[in-house]
Tab-separated table of N, CA and C in Angstrom:
chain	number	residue	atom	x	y	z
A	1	UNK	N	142.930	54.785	103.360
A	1	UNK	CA	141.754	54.027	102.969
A	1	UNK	C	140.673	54.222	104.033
A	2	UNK	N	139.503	54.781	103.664
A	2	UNK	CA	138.668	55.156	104.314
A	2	UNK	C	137.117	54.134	104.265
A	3	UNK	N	137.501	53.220	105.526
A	3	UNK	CA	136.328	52.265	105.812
A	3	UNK	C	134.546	52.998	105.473
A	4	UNK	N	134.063	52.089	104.898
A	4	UNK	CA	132.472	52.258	104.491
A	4	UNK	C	131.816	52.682	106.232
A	5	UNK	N	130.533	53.743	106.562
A	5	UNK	CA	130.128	53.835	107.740
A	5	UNK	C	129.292	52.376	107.656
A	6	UNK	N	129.354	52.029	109.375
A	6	UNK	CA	128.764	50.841	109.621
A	6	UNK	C	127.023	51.088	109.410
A	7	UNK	N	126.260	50.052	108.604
A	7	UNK	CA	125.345	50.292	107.979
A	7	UNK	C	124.463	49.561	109.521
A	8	UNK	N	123.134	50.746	110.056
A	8	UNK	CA	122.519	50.369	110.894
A	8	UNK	C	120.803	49.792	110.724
A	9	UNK	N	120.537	49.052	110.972
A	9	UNK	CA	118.625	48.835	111.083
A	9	UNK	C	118.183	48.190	112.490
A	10	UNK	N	117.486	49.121	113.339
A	10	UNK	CA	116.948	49.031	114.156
A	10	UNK	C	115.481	49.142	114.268
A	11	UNK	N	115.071	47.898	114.810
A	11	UNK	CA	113.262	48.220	115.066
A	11	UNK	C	113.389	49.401	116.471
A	12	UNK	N	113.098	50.281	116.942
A	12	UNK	CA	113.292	50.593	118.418
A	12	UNK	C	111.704	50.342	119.062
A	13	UNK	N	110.446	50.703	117.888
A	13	UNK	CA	109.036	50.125	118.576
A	13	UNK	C	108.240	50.082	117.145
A	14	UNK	N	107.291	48.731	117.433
A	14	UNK	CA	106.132	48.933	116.892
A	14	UNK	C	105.381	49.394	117.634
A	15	UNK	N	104.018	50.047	116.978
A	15	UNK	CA	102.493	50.177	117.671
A	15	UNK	C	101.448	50.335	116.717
A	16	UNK	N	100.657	50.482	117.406
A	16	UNK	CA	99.206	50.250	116.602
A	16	UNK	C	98.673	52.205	117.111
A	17	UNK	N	98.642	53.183	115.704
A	17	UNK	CA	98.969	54.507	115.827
A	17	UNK	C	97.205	54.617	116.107
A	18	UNK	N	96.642	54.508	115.303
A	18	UNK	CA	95.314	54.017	115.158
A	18	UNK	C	93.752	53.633	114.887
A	19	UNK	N	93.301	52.929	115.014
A	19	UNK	CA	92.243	52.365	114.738
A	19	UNK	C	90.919	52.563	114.674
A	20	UNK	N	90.244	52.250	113.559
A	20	UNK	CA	88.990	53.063	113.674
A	20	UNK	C	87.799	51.490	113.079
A	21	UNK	N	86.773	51.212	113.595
A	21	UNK	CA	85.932	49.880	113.075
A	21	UNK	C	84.584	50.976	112.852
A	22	UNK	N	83.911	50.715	111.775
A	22	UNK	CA	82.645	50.741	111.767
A	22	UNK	C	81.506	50.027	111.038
A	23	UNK	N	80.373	49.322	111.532
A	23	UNK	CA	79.663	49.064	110.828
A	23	UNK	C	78.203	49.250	110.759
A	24	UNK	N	77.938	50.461	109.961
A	24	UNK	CA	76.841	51.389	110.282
A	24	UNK	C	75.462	50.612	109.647
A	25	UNK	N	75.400	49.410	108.632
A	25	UNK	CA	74.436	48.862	108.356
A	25	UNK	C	73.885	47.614	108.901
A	26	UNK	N	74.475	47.388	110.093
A	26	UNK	CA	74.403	46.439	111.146
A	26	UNK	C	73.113	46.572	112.097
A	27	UNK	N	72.371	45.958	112.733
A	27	UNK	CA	72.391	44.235	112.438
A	27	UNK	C	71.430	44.011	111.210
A	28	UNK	N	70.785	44.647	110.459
A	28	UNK	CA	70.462	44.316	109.257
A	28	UNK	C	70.654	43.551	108.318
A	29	UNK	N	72.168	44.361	107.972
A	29	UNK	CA	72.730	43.245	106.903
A	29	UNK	C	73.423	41.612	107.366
A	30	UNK	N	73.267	41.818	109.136
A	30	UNK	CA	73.696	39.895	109.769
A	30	UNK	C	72.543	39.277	108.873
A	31	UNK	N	71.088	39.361	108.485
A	31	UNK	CA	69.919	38.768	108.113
A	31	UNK	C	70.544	38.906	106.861
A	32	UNK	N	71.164	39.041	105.894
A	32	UNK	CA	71.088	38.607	104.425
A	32	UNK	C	72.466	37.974	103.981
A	33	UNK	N	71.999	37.829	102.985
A	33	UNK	CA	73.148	36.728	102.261
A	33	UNK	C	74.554	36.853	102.370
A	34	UNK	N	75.685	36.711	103.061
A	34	UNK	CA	76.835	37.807	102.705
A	34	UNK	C	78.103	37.239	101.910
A	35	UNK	N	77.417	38.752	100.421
A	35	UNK	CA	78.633	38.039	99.175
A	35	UNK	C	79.240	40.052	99.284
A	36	UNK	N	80.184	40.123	100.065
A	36	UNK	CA	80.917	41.153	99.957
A	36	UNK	C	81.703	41.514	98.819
A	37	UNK	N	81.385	42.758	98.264
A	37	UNK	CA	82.760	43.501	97.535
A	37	UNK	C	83.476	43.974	98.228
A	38	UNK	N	85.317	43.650	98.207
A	38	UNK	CA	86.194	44.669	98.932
A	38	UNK	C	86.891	45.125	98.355
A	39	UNK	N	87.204	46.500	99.004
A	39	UNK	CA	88.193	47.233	98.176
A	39	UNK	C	89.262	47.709	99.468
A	40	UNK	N	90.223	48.028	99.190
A	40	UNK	CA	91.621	48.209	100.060
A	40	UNK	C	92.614	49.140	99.768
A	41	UNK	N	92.576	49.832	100.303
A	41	UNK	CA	93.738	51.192	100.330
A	41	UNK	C	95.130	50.863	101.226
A	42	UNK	N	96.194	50.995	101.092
A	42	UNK	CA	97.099	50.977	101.652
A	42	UNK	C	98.336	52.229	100.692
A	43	UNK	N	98.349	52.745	102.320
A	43	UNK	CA	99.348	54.167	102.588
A	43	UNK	C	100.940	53.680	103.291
A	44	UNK	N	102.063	54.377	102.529
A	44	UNK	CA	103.165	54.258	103.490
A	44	UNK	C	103.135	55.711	103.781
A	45	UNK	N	103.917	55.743	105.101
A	45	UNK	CA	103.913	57.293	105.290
A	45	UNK	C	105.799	57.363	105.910
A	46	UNK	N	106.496	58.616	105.470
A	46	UNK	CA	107.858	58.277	106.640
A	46	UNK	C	108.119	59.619	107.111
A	47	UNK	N	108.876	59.912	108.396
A	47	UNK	CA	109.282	61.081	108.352
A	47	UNK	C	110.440	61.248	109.376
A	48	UNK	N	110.786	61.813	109.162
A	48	UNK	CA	112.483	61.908	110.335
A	48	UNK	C	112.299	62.567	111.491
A	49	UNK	N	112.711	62.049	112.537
A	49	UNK	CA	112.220	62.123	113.955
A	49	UNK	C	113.632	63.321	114.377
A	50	UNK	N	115.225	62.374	114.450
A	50	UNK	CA	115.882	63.243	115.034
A	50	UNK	C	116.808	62.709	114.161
A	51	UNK	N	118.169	62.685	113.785
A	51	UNK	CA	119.166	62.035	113.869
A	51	UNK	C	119.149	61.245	112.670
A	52	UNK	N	119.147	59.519	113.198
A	52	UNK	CA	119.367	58.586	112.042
A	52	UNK	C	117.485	58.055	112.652
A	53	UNK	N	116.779	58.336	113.290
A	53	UNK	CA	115.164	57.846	113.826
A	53	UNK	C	114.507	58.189	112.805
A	54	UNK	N	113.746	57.460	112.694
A	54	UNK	CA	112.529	58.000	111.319
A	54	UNK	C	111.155	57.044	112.422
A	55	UNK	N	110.543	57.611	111.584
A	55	UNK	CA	108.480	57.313	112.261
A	55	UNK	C	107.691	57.237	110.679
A	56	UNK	N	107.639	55.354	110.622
A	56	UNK	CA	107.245	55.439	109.752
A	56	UNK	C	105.613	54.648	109.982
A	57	UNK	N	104.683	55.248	108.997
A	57	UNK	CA	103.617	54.464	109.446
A	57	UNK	C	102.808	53.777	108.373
A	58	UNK	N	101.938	52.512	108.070
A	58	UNK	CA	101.765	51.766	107.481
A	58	UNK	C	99.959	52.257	107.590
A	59	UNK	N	98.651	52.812	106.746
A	59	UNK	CA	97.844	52.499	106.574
A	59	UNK	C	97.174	51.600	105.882
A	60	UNK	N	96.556	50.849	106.202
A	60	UNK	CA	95.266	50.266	105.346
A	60	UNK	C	94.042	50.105	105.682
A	61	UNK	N	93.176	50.370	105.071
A	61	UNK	CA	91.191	51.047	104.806
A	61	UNK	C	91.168	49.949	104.320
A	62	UNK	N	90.100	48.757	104.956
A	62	UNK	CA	89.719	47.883	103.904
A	62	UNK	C	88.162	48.434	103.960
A	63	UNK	N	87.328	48.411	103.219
A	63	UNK	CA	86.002	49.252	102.949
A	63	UNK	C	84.950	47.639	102.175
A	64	UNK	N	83.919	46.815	103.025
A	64	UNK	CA	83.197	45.754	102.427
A	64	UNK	C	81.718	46.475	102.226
A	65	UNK	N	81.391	46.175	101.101
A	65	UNK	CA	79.989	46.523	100.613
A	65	UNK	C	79.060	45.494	100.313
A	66	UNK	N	77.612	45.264	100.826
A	66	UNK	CA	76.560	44.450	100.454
A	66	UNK	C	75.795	45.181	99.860
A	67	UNK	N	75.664	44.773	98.753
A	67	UNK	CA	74.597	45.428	97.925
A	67	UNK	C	74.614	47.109	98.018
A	68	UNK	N	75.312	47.565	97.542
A	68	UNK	CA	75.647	49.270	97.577
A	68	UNK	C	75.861	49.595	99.005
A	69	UNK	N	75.887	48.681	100.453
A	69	UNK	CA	75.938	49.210	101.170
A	69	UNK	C	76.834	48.896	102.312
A	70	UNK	N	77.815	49.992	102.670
A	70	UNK	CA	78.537	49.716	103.527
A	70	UNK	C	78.525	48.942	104.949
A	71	UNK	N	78.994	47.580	104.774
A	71	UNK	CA	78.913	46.235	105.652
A	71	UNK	C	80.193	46.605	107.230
A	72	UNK	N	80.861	46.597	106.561
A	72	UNK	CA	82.130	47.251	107.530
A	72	UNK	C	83.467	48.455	106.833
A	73	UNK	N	83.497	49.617	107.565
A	73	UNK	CA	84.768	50.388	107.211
A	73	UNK	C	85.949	49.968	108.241
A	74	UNK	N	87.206	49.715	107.740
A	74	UNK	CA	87.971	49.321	108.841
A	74	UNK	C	89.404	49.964	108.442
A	75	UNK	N	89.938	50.911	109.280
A	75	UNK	CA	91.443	51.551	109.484
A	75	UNK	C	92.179	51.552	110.274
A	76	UNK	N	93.224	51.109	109.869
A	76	UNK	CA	94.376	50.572	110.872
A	76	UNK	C	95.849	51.312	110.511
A	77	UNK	N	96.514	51.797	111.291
A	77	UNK	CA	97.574	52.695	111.327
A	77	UNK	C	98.887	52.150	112.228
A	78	UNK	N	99.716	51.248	111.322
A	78	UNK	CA	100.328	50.688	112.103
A	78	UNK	C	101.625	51.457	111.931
A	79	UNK	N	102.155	51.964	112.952
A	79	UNK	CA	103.195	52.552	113.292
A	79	UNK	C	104.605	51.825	113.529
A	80	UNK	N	105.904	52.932	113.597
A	80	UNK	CA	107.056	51.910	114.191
A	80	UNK	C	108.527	53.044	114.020
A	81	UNK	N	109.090	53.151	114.891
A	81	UNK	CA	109.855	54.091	115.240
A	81	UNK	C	111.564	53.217	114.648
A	82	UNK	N	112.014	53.572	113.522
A	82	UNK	CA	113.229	52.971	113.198
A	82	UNK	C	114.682	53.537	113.497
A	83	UNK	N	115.992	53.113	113.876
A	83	UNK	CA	117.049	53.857	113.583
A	83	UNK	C	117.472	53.226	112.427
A	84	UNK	N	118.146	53.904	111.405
A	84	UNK	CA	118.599	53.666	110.394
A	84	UNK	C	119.366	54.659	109.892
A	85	UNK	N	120.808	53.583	109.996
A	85	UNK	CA	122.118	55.090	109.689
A	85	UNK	C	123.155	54.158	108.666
A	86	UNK	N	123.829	55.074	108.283
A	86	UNK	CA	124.825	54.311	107.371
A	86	UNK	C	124.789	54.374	106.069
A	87	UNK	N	123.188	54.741	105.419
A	87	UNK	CA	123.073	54.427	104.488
A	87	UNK	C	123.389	55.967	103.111
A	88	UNK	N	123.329	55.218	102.169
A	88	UNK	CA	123.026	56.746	101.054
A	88	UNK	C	122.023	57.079	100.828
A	89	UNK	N	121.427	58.363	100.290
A	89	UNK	CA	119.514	58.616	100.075
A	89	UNK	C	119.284	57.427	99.737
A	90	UNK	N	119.359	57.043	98.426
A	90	UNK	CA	119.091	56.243	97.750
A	90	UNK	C	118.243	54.687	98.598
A	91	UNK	N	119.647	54.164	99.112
A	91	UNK	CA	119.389	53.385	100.025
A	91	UNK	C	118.285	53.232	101.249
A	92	UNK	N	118.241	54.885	101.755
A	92	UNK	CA	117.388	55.063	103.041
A	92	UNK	C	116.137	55.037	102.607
A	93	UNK	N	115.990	55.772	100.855
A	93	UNK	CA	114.792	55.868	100.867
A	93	UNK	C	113.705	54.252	100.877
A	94	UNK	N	115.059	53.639	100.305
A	94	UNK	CA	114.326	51.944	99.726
A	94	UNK	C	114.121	51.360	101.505
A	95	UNK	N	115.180	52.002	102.895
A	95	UNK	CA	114.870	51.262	103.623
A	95	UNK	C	113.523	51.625	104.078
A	96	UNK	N	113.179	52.938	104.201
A	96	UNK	CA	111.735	53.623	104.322
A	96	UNK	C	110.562	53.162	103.808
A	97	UNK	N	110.859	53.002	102.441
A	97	UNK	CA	109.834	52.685	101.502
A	97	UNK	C	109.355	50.836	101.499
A	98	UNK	N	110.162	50.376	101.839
A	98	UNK	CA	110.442	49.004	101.822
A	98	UNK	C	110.947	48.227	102.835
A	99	UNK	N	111.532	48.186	103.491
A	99	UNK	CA	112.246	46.759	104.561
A	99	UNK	C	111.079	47.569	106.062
A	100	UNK	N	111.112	49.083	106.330
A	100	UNK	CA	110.402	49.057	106.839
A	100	UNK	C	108.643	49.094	106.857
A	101	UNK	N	107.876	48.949	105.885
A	101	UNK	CA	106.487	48.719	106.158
A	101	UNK	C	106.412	47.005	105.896
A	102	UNK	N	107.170	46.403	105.439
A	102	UNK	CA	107.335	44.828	105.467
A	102	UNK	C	107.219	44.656	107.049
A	103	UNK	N	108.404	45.084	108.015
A	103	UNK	CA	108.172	45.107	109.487
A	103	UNK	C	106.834	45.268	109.972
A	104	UNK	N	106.062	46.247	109.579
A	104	UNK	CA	105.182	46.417	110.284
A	104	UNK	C	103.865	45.871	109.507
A	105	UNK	N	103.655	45.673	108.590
A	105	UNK	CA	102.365	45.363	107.631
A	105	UNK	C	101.959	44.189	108.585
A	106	UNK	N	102.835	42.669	108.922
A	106	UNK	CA	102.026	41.865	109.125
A	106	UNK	C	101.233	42.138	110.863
A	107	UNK	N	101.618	43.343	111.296
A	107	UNK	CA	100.599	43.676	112.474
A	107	UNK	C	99.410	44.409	111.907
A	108	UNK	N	99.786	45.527	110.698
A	108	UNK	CA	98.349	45.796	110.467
A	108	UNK	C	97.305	44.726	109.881
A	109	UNK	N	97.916	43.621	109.226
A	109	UNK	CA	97.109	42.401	109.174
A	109	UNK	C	96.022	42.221	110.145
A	110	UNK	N	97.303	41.651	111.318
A	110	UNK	CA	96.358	40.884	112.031
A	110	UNK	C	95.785	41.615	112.934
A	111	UNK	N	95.635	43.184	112.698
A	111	UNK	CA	95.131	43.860	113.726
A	111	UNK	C	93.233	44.067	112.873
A	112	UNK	N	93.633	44.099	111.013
A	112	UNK	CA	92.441	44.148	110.477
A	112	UNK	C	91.669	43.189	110.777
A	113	UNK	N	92.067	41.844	110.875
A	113	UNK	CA	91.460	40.436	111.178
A	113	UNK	C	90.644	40.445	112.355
A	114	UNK	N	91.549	40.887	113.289
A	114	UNK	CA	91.107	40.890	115.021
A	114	UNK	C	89.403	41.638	114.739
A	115	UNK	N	89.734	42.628	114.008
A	115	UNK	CA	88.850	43.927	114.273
A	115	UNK	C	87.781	43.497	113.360
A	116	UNK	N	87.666	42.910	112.311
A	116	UNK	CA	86.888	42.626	111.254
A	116	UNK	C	85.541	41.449	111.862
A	117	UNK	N	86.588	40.411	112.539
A	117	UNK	CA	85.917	39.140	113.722
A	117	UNK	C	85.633	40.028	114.829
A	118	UNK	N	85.357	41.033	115.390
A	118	UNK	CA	85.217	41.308	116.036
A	118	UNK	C	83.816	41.517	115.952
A	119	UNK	N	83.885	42.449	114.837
A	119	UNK	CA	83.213	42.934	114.367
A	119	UNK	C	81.412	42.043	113.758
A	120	UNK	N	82.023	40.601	114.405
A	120	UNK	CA	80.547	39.668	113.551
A	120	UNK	C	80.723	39.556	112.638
A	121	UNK	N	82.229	39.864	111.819
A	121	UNK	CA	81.417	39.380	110.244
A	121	UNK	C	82.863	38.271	109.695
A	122	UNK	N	83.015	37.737	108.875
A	122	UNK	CA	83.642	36.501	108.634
A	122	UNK	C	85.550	37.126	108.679
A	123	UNK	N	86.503	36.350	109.069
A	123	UNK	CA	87.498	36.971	109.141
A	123	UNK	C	88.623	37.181	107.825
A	124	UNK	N	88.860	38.616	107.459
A	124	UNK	CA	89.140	39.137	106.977
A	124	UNK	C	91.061	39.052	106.862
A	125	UNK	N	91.313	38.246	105.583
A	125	UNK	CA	93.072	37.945	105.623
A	125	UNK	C	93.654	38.738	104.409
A	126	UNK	N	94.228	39.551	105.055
A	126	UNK	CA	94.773	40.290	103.611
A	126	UNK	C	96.027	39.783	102.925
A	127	UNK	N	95.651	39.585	101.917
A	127	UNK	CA	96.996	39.428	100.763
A	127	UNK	C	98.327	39.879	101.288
A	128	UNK	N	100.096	39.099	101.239
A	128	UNK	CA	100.492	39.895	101.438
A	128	UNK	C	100.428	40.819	100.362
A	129	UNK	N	101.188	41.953	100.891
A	129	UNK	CA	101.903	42.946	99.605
A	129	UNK	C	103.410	43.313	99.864
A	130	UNK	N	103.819	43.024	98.153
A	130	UNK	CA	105.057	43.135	97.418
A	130	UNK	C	105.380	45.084	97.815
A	131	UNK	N	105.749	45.030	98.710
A	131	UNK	CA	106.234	46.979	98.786
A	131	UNK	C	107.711	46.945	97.673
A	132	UNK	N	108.457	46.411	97.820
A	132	UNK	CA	109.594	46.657	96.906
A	132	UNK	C	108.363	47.216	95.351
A	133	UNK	N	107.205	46.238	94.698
A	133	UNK	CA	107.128	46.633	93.734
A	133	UNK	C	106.320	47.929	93.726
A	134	UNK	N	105.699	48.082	94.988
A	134	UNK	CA	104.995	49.484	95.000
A	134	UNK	C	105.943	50.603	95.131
A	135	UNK	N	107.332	50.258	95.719
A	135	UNK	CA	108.100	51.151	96.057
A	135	UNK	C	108.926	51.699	94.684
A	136	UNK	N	109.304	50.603	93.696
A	136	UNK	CA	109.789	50.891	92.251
A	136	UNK	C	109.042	51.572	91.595
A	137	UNK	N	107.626	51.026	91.475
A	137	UNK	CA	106.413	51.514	90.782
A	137	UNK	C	106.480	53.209	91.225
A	138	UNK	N	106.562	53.788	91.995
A	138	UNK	CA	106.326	54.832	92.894
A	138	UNK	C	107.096	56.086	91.999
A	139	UNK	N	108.683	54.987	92.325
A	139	UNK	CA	109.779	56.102	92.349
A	139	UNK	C	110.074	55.908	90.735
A	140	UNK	N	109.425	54.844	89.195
A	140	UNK	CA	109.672	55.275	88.143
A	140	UNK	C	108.127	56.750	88.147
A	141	UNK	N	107.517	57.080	88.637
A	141	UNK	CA	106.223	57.795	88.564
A	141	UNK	C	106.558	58.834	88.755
A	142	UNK	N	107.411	58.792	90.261
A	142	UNK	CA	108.424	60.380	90.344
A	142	UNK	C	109.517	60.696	89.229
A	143	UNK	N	109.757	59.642	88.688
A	143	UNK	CA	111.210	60.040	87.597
A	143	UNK	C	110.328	60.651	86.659
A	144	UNK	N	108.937	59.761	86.629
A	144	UNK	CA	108.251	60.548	84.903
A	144	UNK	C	107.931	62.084	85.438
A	145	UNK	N	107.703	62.130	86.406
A	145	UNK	CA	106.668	63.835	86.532
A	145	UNK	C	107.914	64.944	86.235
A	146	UNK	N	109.168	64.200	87.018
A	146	UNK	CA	110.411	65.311	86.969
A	146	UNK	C	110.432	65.267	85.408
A	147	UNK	N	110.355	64.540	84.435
A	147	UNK	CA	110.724	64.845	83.121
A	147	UNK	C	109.816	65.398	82.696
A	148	UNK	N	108.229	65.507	83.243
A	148	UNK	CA	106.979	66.189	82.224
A	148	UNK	C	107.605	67.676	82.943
A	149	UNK	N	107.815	68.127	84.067
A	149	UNK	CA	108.051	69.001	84.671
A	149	UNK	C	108.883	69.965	84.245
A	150	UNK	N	109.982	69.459	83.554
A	150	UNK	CA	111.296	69.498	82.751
A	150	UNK	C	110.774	70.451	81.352
């Protein structure tokens, strides 16, 4: 009888990979009314370092517009170096895709916030986000292409 391998999850580091603020219609738009549109991009990224290590990294672009015009661009690249062994693809990919940008998302939060107030303009709290459903969503999208592909 051959014992299951012992299933591993290790943070070994976060960091902040990094960061970019701009707000090119400044101080102008401090003088008018501010009713922002935002829009928000968020990237997982993973890739295998050595072994059971992976380097996975978390983007999000939040992009605010006044009146057609860009108020603040803000990108944040939150990084984090995992061991993770034990598992089957299957499994690794969900820990990749999922348990690890959960780890790291709530620093790119509060790193957008920091940077947004920094920035003079009102502070900026992002929603969490559900990765399990972006991560399902993802991988039925890859099942459809393999069948158009087919």
């Amino acid at each position: 009888m051959s014992e299951a391998p012992q299933q591993t999850f290790v943070i070994q580091k976060i960091y902040t990979k990094d960061v970019s603020f701009e707000s090119p219609n400044t101080p102008e738009l401090f003088t008018t009314e501010f009713q922002p549109g935002l829009s928000m991009d968020l990237n997982v990224e993973s890739r295998n370092l050595e072994g059971d290590v992976y380097h996975v990294v978390v983007r999000v672009t939040a992009q605010t517009e006044i009146e057609e015009k860009t108020a603040f661009l803000c990108e944040v690249e939150q990084a984090g170096i995992f061991t993770i062994g034990g598992f089957n693809d299957a499994e690794l990919s969900y820990m990749l895709g999922v348990q690890c940008p959960n780890a790291l998302f709530p620093y790119a939060r509060e790193t957008v916030s920091d940077l947004v107030a920094r920035g003079g303009f009102p502070q900026l709290l992002l929603e969490p986000v559900n990765f399990e459903a972006m991560y399902h969503e993802h991988m039925q999208q890859l099942a459809q292409e393999s069948e158009t592909a087919q």
